[in-house]
PDB file of C-alpha atoms in Angstrom:
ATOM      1  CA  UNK A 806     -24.021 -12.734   2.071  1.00  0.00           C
ATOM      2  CA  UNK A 807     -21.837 -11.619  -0.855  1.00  0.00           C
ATOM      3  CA  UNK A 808     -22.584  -8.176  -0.718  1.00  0.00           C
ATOM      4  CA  UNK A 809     -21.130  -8.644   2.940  1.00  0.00           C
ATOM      5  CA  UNK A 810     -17.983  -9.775   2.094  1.00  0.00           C
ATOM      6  CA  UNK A 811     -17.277  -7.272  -0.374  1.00  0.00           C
ATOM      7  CA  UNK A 812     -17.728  -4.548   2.165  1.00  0.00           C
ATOM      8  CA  UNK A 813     -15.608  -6.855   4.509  1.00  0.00           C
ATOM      9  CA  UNK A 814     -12.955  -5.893   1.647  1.00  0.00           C
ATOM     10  CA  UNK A 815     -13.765  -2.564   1.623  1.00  0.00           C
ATOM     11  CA  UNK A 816     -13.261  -2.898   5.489  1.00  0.00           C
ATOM     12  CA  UNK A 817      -9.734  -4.672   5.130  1.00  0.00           C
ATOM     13  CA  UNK A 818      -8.583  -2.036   2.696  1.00  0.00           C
ATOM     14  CA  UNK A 819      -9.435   0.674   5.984  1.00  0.00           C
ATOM     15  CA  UNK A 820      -7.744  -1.130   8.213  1.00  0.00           C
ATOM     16  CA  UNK A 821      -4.617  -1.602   5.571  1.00  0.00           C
ATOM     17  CA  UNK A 822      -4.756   2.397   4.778  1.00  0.00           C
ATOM     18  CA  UNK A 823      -5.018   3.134   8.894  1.00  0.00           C
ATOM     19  CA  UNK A 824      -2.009   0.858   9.439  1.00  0.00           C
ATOM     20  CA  UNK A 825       0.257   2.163   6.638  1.00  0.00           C
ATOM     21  CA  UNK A 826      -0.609   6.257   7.715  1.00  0.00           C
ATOM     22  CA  UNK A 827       0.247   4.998  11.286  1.00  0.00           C
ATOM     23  CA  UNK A 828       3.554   3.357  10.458  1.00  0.00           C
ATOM     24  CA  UNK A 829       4.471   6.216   8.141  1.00  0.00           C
ATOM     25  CA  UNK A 830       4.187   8.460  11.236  1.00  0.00           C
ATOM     26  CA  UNK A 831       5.491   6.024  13.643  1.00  0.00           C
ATOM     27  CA  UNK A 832       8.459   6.281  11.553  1.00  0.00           C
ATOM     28  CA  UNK A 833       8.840  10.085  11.061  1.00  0.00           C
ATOM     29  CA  UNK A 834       8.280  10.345  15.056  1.00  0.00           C
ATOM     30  CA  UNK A 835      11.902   7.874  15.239  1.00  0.00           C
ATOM     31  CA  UNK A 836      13.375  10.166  12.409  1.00  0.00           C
ATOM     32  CA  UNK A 837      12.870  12.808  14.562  1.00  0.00           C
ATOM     33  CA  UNK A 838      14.871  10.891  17.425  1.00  0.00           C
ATOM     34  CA  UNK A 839      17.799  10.390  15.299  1.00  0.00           C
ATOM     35  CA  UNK A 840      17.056   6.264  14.868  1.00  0.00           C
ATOM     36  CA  UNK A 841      17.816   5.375  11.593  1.00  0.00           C
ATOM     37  CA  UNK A 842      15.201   3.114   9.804  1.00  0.00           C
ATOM     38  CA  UNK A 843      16.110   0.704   7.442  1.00  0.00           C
ATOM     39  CA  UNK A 844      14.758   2.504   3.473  1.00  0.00           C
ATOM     40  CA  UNK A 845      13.824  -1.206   2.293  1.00  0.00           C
ATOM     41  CA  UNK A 846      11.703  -1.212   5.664  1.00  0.00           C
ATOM     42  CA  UNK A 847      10.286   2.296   5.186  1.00  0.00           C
ATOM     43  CA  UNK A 848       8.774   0.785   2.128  1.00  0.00           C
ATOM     44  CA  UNK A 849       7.483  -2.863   3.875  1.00  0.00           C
ATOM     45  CA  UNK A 850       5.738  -0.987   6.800  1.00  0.00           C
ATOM     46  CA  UNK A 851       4.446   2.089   5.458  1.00  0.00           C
ATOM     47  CA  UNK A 852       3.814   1.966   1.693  1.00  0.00           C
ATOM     48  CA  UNK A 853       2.659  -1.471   0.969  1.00  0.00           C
ATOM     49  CA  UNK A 854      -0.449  -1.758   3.016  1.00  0.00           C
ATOM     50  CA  UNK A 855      -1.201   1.551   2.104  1.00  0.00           C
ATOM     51  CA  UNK A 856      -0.608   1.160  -1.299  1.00  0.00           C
ATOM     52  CA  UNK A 857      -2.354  -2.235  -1.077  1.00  0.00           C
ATOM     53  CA  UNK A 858      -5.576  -0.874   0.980  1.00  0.00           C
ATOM     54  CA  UNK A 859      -6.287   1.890  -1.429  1.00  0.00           C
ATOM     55  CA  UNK A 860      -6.633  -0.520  -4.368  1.00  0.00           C
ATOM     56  CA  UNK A 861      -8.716  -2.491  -2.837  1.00  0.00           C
ATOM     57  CA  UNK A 862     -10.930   0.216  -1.732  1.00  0.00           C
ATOM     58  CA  UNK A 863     -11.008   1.385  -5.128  1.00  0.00           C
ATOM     59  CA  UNK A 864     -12.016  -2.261  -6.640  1.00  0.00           C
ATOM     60  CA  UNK A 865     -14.584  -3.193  -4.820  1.00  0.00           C
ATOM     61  CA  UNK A 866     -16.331   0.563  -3.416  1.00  0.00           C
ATOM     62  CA  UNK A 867     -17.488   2.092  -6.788  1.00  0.00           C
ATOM     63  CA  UNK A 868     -19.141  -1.054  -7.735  1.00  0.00           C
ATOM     64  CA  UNK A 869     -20.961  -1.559  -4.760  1.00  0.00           C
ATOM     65  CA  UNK A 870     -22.279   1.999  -4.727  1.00  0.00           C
ATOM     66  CA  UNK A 871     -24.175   1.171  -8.241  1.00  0.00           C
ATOM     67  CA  UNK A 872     -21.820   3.566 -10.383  1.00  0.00           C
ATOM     68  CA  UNK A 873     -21.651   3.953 -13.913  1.00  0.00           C
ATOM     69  CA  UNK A 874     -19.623   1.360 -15.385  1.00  0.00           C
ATOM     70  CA  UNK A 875     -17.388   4.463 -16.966  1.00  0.00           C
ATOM     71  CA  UNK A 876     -16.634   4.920 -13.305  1.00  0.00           C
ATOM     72  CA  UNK A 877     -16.068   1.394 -12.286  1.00  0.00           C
ATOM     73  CA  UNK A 878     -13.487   1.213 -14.916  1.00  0.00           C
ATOM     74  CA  UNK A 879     -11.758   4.639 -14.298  1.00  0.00           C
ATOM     75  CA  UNK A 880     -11.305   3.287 -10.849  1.00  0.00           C
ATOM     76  CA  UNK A 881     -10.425  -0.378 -11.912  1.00  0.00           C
ATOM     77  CA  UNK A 882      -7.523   0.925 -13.865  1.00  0.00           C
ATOM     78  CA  UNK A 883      -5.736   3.172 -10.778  1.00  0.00           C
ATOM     79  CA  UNK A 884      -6.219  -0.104  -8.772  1.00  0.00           C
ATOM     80  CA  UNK A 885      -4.592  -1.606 -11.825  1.00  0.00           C
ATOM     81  CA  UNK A 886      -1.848   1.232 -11.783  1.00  0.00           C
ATOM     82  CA  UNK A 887      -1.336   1.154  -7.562  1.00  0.00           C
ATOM     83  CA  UNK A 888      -0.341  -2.540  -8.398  1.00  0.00           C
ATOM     84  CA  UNK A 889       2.404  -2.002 -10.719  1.00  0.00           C
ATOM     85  CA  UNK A 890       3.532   0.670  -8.869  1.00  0.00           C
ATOM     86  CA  UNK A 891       4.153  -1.784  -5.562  1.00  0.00           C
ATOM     87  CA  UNK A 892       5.765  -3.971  -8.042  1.00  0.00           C
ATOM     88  CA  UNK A 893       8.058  -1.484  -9.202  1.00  0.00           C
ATOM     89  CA  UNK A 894       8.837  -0.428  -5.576  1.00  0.00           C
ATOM     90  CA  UNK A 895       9.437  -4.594  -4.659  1.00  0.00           C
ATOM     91  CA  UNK A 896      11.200  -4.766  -8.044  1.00  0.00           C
ATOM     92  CA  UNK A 897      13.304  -1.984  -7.360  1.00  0.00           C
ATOM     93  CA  UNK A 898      14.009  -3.548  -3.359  1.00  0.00           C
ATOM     94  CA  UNK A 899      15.043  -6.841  -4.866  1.00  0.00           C
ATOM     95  CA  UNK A 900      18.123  -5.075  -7.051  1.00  0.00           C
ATOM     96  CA  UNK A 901      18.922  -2.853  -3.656  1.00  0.00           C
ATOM     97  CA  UNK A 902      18.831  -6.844  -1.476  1.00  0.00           C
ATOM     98  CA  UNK A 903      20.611  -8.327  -4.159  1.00  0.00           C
ATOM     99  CA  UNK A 904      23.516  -5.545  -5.253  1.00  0.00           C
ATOM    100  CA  UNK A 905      24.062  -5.062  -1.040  1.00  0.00           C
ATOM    101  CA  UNK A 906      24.890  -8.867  -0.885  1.00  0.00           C
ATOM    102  CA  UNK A 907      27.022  -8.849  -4.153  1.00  0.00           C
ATOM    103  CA  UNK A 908      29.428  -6.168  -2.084  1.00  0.00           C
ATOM    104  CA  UNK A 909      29.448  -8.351   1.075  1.00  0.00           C
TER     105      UNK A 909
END
């Protein structure tokens, strides 16, 4: 039962990478149409889940395929680094929110 769920992780981390590479083209397909996306959005609908997906692909799929444990730790550090790099991205949105409303 457990090894199911962790493949139902690996699974949700898919379906997180799918829906980010989707929006990101969604979005260049309305670039191309002259509508103007929102840049804080550009980063909610396209980078997060795939951000997001690919480190939880990469916790949970090298341990389940019996690796070395030198692998399993290579790979549980760049899930470790994919994290603080979406908190430096919501970091970096929540001076954008906050310095547009200090000019309003």
């Amino acid at each position: 039962m457990l090894r199911f769920m962790d493949w139902s992780v690996v699974a949700m981390g898919c379906v997180l990478v799918l829906g980010g590479l989707g929006s990101r083209r969604w979005e260049r397909t309305r670039a191309r149409k002259n509508e103007r996306f929102g840049q804080d959005m550009r980063f909610i609908w396209a980078w997060q889940p795939l951000l997001m997906g690919l480190g939880m692909i990469c916790a949970k799929v090298p341990g389940l395929l019996r690796t070395p444990h030198l692998v399993v730790e290579v790979f549980d550090a760049l899930s470790f680094g994919l994290a603080v790099t979406v908190l430096g991205f919501y970091l970096r949105l929540g001076c954008r929110v906050l310095r547009a409303r200090r000019t309003t």
